[in-house]
C-alpha positions as a Python dict, from the first residue, in 0.01 Angstrom:
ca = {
    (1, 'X'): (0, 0, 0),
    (2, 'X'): (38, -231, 323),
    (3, 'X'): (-42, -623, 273),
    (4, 'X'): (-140, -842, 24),
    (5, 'X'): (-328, -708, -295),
    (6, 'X'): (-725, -762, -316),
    (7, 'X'): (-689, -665, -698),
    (8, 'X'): (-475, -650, -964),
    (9, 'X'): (-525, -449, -1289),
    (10, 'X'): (-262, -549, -1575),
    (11, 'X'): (-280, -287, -1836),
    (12, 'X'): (-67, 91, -1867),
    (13, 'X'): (-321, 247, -2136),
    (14, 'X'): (-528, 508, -2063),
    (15, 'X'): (-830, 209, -1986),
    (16, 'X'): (-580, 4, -1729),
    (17, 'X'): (-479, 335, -1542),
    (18, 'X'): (-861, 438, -1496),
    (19, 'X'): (-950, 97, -1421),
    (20, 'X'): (-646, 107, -1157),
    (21, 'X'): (-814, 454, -1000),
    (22, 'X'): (-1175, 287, -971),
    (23, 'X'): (-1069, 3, -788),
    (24, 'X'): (-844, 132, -529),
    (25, 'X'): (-1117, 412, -480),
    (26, 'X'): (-1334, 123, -479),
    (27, 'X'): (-1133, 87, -132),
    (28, 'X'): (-946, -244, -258),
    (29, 'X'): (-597, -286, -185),
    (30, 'X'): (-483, -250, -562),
    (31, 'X'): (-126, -333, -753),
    (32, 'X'): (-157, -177, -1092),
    (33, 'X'): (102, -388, -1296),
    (34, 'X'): (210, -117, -1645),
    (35, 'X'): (485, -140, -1794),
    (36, 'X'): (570, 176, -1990),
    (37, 'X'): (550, 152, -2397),
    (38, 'X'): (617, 409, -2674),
    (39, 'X'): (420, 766, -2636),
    (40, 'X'): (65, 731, -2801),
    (41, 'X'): (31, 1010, -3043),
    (42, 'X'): (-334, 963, -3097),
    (43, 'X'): (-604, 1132, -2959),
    (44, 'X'): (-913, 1020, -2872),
    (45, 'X'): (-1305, 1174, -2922),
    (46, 'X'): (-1471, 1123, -2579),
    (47, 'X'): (-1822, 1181, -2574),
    (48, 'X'): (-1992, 1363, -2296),
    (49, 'X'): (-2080, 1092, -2044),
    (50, 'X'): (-1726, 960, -2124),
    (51, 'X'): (-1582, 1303, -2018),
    (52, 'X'): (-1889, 1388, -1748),
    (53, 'X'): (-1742, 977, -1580),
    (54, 'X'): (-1353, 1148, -1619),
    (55, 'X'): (-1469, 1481, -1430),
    (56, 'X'): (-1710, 1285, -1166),
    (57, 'X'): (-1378, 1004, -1093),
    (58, 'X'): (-1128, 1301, -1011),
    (59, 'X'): (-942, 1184, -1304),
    (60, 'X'): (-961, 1504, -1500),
    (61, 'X'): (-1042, 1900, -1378),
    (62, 'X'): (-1134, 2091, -1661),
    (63, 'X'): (-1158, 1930, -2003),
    (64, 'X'): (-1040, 2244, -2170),
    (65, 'X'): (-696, 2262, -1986),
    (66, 'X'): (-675, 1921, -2194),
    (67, 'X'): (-896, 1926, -2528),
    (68, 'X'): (-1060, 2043, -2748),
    (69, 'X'): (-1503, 2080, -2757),
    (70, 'X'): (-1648, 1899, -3093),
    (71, 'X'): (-1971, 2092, -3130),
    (72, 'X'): (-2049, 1955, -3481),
    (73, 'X'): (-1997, 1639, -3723),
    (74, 'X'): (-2008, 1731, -4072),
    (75, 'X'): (-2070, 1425, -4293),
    (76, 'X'): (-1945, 1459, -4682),
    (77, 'X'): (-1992, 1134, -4939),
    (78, 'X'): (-1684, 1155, -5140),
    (79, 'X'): (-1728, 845, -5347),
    (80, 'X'): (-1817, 834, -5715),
    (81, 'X'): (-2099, 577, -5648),
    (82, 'X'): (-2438, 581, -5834),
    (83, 'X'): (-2641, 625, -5465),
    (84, 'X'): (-2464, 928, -5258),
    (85, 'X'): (-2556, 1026, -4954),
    (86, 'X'): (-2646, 1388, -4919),
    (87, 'X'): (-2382, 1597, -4690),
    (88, 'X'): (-2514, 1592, -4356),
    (89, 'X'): (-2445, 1840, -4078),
    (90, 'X'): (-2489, 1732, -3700),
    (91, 'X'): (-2480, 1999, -3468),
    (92, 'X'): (-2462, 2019, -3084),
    (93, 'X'): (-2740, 2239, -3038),
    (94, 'X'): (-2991, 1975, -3186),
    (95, 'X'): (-2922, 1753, -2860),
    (96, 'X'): (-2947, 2033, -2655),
    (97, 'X'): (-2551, 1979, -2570),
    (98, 'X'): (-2296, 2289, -2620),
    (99, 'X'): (-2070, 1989, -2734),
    (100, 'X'): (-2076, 1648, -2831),
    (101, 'X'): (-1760, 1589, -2665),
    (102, 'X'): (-1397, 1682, -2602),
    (103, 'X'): (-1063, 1579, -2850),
    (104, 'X'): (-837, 1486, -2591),
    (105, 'X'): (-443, 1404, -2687),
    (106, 'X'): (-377, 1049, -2515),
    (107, 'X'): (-62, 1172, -2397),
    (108, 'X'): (-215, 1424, -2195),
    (109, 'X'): (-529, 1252, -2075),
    (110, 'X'): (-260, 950, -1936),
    (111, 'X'): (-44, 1261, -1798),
    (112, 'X'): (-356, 1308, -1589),
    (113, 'X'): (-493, 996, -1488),
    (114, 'X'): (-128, 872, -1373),
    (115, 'X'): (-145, 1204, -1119),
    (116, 'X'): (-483, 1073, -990),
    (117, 'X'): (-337, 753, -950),
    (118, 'X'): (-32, 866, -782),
    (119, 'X'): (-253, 1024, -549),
    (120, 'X'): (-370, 699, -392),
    (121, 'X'): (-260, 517, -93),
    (122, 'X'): (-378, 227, -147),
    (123, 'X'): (-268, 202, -495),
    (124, 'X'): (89, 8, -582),
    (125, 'X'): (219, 57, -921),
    (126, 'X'): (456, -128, -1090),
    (127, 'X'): (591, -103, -1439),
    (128, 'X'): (613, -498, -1513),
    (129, 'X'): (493, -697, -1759),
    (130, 'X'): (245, -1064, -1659),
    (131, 'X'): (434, -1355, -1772),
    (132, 'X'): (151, -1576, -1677),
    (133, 'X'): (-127, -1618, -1501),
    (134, 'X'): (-324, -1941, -1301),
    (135, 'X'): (-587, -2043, -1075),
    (136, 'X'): (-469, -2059, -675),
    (137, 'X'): (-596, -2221, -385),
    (138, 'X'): (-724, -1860, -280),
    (139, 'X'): (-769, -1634, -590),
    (140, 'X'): (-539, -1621, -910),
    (141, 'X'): (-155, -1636, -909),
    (142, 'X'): (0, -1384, -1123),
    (143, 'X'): (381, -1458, -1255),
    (144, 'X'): (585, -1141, -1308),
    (145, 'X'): (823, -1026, -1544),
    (146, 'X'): (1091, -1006, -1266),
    (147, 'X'): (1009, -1331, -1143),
    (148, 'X'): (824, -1235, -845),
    (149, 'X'): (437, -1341, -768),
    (150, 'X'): (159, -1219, -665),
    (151, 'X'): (-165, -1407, -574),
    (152, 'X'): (-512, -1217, -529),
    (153, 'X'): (-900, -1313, -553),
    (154, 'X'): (-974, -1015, -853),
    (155, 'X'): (-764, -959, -1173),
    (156, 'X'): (-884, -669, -1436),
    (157, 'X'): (-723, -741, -1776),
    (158, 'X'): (-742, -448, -1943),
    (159, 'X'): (-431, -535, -2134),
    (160, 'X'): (-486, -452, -2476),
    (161, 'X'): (-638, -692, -2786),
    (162, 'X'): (-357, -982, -2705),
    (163, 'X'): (-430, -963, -2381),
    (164, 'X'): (-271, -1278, -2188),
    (165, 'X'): (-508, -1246, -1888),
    (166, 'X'): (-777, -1307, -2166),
    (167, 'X'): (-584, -1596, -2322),
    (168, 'X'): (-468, -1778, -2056),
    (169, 'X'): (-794, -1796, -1853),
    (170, 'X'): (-1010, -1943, -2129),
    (171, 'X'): (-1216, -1618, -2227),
    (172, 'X'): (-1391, -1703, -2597),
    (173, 'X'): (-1324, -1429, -2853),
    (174, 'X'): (-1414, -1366, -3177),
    (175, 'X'): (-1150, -1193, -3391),
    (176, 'X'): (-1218, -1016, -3790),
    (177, 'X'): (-926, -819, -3951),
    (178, 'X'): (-998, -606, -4232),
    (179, 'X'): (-757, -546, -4558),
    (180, 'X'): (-797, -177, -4412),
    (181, 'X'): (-584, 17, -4215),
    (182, 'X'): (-576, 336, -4040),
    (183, 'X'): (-346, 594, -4125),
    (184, 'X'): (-270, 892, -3833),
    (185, 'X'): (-63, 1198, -3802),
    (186, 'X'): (-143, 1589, -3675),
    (187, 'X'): (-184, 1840, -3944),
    (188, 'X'): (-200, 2250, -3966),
    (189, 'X'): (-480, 2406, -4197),
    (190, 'X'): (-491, 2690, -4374),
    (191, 'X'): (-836, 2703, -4223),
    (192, 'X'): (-953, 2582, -3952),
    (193, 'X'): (-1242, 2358, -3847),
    (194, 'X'): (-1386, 2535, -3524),
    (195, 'X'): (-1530, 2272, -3288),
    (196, 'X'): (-1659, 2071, -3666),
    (197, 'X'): (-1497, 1658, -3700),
    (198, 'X'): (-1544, 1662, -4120),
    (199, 'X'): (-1554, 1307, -4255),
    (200, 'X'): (-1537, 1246, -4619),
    (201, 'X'): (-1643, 907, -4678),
    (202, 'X'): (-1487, 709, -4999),
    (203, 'X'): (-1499, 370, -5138),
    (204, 'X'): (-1262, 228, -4899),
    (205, 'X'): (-1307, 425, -4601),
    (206, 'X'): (-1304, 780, -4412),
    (207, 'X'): (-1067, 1052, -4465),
    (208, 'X'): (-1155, 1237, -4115),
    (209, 'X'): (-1000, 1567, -3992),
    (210, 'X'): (-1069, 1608, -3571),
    (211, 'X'): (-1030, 1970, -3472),
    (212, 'X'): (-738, 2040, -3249),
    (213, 'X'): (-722, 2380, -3112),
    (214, 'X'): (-624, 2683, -3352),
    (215, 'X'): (-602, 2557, -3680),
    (216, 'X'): (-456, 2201, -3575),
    (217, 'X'): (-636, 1892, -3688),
    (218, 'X'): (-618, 1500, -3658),
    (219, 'X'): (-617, 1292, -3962),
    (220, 'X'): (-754, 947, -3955),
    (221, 'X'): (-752, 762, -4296),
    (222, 'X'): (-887, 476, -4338),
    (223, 'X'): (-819, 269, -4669),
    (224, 'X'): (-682, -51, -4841),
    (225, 'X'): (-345, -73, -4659),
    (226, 'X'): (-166, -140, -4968),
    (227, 'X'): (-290, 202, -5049),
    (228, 'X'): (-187, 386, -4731),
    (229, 'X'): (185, 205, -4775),
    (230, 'X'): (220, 355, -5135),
    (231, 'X'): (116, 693, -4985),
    (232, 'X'): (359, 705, -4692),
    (233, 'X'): (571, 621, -4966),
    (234, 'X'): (571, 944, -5121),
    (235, 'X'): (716, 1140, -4853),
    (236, 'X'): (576, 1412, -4697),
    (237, 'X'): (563, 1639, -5006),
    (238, 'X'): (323, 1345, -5166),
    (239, 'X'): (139, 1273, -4906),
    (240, 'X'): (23, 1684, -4886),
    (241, 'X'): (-88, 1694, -5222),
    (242, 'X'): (-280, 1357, -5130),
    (243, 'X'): (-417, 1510, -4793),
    (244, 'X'): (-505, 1852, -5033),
    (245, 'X'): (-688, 1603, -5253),
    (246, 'X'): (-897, 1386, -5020),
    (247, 'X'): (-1024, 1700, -4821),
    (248, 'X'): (-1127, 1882, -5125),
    (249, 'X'): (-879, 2173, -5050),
    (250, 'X'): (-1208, 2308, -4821),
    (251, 'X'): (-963, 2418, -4586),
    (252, 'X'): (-678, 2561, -4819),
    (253, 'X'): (-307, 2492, -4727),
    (254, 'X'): (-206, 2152, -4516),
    (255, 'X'): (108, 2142, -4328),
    (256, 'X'): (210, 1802, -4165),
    (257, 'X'): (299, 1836, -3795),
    (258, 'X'): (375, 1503, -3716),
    (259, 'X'): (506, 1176, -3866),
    (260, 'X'): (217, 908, -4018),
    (261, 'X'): (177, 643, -3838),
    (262, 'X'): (-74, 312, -4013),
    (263, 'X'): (-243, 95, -3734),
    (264, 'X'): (-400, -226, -3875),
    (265, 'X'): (-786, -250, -3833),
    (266, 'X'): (-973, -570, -3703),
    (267, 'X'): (-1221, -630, -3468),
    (268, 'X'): (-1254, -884, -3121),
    (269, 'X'): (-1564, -952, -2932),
    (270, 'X'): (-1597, -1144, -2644),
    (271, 'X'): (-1847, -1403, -2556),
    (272, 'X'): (-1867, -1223, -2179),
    (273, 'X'): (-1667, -989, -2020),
    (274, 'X'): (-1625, -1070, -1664),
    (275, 'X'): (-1628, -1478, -1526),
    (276, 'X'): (-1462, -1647, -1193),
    (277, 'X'): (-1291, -1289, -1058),
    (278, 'X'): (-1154, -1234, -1388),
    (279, 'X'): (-1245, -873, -1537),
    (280, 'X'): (-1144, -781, -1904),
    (281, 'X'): (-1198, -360, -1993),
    (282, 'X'): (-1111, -180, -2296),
    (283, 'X'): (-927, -372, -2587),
    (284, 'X'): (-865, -673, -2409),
    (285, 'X'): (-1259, -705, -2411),
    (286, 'X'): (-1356, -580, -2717),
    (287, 'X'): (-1194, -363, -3006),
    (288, 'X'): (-1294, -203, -3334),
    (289, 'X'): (-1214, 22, -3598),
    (290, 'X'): (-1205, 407, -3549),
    (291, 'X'): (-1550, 464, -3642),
    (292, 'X'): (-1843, 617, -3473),
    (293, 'X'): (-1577, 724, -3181),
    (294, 'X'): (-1644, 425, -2952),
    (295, 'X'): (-1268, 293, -2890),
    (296, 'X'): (-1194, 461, -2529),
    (297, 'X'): (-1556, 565, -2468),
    (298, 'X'): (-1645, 226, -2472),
    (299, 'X'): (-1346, 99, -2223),
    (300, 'X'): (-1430, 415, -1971),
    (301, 'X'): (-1796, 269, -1996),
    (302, 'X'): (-1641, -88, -1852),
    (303, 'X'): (-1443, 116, -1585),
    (304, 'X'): (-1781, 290, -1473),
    (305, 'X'): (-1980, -47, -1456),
    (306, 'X'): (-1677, -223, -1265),
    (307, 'X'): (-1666, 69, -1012),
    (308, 'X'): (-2043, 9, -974),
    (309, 'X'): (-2013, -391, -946),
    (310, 'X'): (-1731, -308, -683),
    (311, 'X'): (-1988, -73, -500),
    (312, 'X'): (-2280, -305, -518),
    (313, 'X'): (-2036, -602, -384),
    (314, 'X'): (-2040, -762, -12),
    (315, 'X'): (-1676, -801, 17),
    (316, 'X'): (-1693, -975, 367),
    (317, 'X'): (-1863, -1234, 189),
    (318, 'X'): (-1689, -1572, 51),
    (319, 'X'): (-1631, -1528, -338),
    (320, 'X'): (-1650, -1184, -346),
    (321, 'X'): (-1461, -1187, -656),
    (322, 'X'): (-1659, -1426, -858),
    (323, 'X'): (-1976, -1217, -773),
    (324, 'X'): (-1797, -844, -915),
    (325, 'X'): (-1678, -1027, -1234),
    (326, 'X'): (-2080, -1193, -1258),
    (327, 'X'): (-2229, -877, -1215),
    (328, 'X'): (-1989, -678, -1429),
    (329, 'X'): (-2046, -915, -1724),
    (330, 'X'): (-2421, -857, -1692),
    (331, 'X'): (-2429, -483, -1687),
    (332, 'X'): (-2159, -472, -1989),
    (333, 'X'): (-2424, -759, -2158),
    (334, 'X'): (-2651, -502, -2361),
    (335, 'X'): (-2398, -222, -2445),
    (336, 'X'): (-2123, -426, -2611),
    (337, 'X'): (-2387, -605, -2792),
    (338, 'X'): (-2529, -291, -2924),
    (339, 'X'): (-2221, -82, -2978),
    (340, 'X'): (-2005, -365, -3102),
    (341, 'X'): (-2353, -440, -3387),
    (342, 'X'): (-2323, -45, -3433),
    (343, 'X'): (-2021, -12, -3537),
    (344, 'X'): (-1952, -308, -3708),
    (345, 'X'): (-2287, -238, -3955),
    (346, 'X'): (-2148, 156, -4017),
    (347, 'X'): (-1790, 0, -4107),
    (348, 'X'): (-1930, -259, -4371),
    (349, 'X'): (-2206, 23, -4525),
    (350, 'X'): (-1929, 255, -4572),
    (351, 'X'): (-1697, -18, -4791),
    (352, 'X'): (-1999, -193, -4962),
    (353, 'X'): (-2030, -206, -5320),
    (354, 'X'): (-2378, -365, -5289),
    (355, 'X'): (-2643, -152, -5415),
    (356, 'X'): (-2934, -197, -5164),
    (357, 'X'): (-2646, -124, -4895),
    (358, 'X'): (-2548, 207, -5091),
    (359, 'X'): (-2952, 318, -5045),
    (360, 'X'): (-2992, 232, -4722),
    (361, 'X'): (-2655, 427, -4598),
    (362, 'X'): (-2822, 698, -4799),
    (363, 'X'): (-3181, 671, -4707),
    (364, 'X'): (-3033, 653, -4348),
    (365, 'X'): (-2865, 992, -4359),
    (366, 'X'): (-3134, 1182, -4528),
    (367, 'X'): (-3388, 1089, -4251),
    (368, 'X'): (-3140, 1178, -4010),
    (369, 'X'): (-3122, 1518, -4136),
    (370, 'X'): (-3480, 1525, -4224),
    (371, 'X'): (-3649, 1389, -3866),
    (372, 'X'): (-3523, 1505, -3558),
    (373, 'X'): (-3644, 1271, -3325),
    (374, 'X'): (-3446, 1008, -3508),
    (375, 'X'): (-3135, 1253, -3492),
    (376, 'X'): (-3157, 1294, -3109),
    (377, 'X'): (-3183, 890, -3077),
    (378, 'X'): (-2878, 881, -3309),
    (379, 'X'): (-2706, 1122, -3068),
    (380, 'X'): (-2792, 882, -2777),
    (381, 'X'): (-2690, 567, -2966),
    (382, 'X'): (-2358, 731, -3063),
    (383, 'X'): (-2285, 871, -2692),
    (384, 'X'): (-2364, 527, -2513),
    (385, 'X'): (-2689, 566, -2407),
    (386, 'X'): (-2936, 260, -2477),
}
């Protein structure tokens, strides 16, 4: 990249790389500041559009070089409460989709957006960390690790939920942690799951198996974290018999793969996502617990509407900037709103002890099964489609 930046992205996750790729395509001069943590041995559940945006941005080929397909979601209440919700199968073919989406290791899908960003000239990456960041006389003056500065008119925080570009430049956020945590780690099954997720819902959270390839699966446990600690506890000998237990034995012998890992669940909304050429995407805008899929689908959704504030933008005209991060808080408006109250009101029915609460998750899940028109708007819902 020759002269000054126009942009600069802070963020190495999978949301600051794409973000990174949409601007410089955008045709901004771009410096990408990621500095390289630990492997992420997660996966994530994208959802069609999520992996239609990936395909259309040249930032994947072919999603099964990568993933997995999830063609199905099979629901089972697992909890010993009075009101259960009947087991509930959701299957591709309802929407008219031969998959819901793709399972996608994080290690692989970053693999492949770093190539597409390596790809472009206009595109300088370096693998610092902000120290801080303040208002100039022409844009905002970033601080680097290494001491050196950089001033330009556009910063994208997409630097995870304690983001410092969202700290330091006076973004309002609402934060909720949760006595839950998540519990992670690959498994082999004596059977396996095809393209189904399963999700056995309990008192305290999901037990959820993501299909893999073969007969490889991802476990994500969600429950009391004291819980979760006492299980790691065990060793991996305990924590098979407890894996056998929670998934019924449906799919006969488990084999750990991989180490568990526990992540701590809360949630962080922001009052607006974009203000004064400041841009916050994925977790440094918004973050919630594994539920309903919406973690990266929901920061590849920012990345789509900031390429599309970049396109709509008159960059020969004076504040530039400030009109991108306007616009891009406007079109993210509706659908944080909606997915943040979505899966924030799934989360609490799933741990309530509250009666009415119990009958309305059930009601809920027997007219989803029951009416199809209210499945398909489910589908949409659940994909990111208002």
């Amino acid at each position: 990249m020759s002269g000054a930046p126009e942009a600069v992205v802070v963020g190495g996750g999978l949301a600051g790389v794409a973000a990174a790729v949409a601007v410089a395509r955008a045709g901004l001069r771009t410096l990408h500041l990621a500095p390289k943590g630990p492997p992420d041995r997660r996966t994530s559940a994208l959802m069609g559009p999520s992996v239609d945006y990936l395909r259309a941005s040249g930032l994947i080929g072919n999603p099964a070089e990568l993933g997995h397909p999830l063609t199905q979601i099979r629901i089972i209440d697992a909890t010993d409460r009075l009101l259960r919700a009947p087991e509930t199968l959701f299957d591709s073919k309802d929407a008219g989709l031969e998959a819901f989406g793709w399972n996608f290791p994080n290690i692989r899908l970053l693999e492949a957006f770093e190539a597409a960003r390596a790809s472009l000239d206009n595109l300088e990456t370096r693998e610092l960390a902000l120290s801080s960041i303040e208002r100039g006389s022409a844009g905002w003056v970033l601080t680097l690790a290494d001491g050196s500065v950089v001033e330009a008119p556009l910063v994208v925080g997409s630097d995870g939920k304690k983001s410092l570009v969202r700290v330091a430049t006076d973004f309002r956020a609402r934060e909720h942690g949760f006595t839950q945590s998540a519990l992670v780690c690959d498994l082999e099954l004596g059977r396996p799951l095809g393209g189904a997720s399963v999700e056995f819902h309990y008192e305290q959270g999901p037990f959820t198996l993501v299909p893999a390839g073969g007969s490889r699966a991802n476990l994500v446990w969600i429950d009391d974290r004291e819980v979760l600690k006492a299980a790691q506890a065990t060793g991996q000998d305990g924590l098979r018999a407890t894996f056998l237990e929670k998934s019924q034995r449906l799919f006969g012998d488990i084999q750990l793969l991989t180490p568990a890992h526990m992540f701590l669940l809360s949630t962080l909304t922001v009052e607006r996502a974009g203000m004064d050429g400041i841009v916050l995407a994925g977790e440094a805008a918004h973050a919630f617990p594994p539920i309903g899929a919406q973690g990266l689908n929901l920061g590849l959704r920012d990345v789509a509407d900031l390429a599309a504030s970049l396109a709509a933008a008159d960059r020969t005209a004076p504040g530039w900037a400030n009109a991108v991060s306007t616009d891009y808080a406007a079109r993210r408006a509706d659908d944080l709103e909606r997915t943040g109250g979505m899966v924030d009101a799934l989360f609490r029915s799933l741990l309530s002890d509250f009666l009415p609460a119990q009958a309305l998750r059930a009601g809920g899940l027997w007219a989803l099964r029951l009416l199809p028109p209210l499945r398909k708007r489910a589908f949409g819902l659940g994909m990111g489609q208002g």
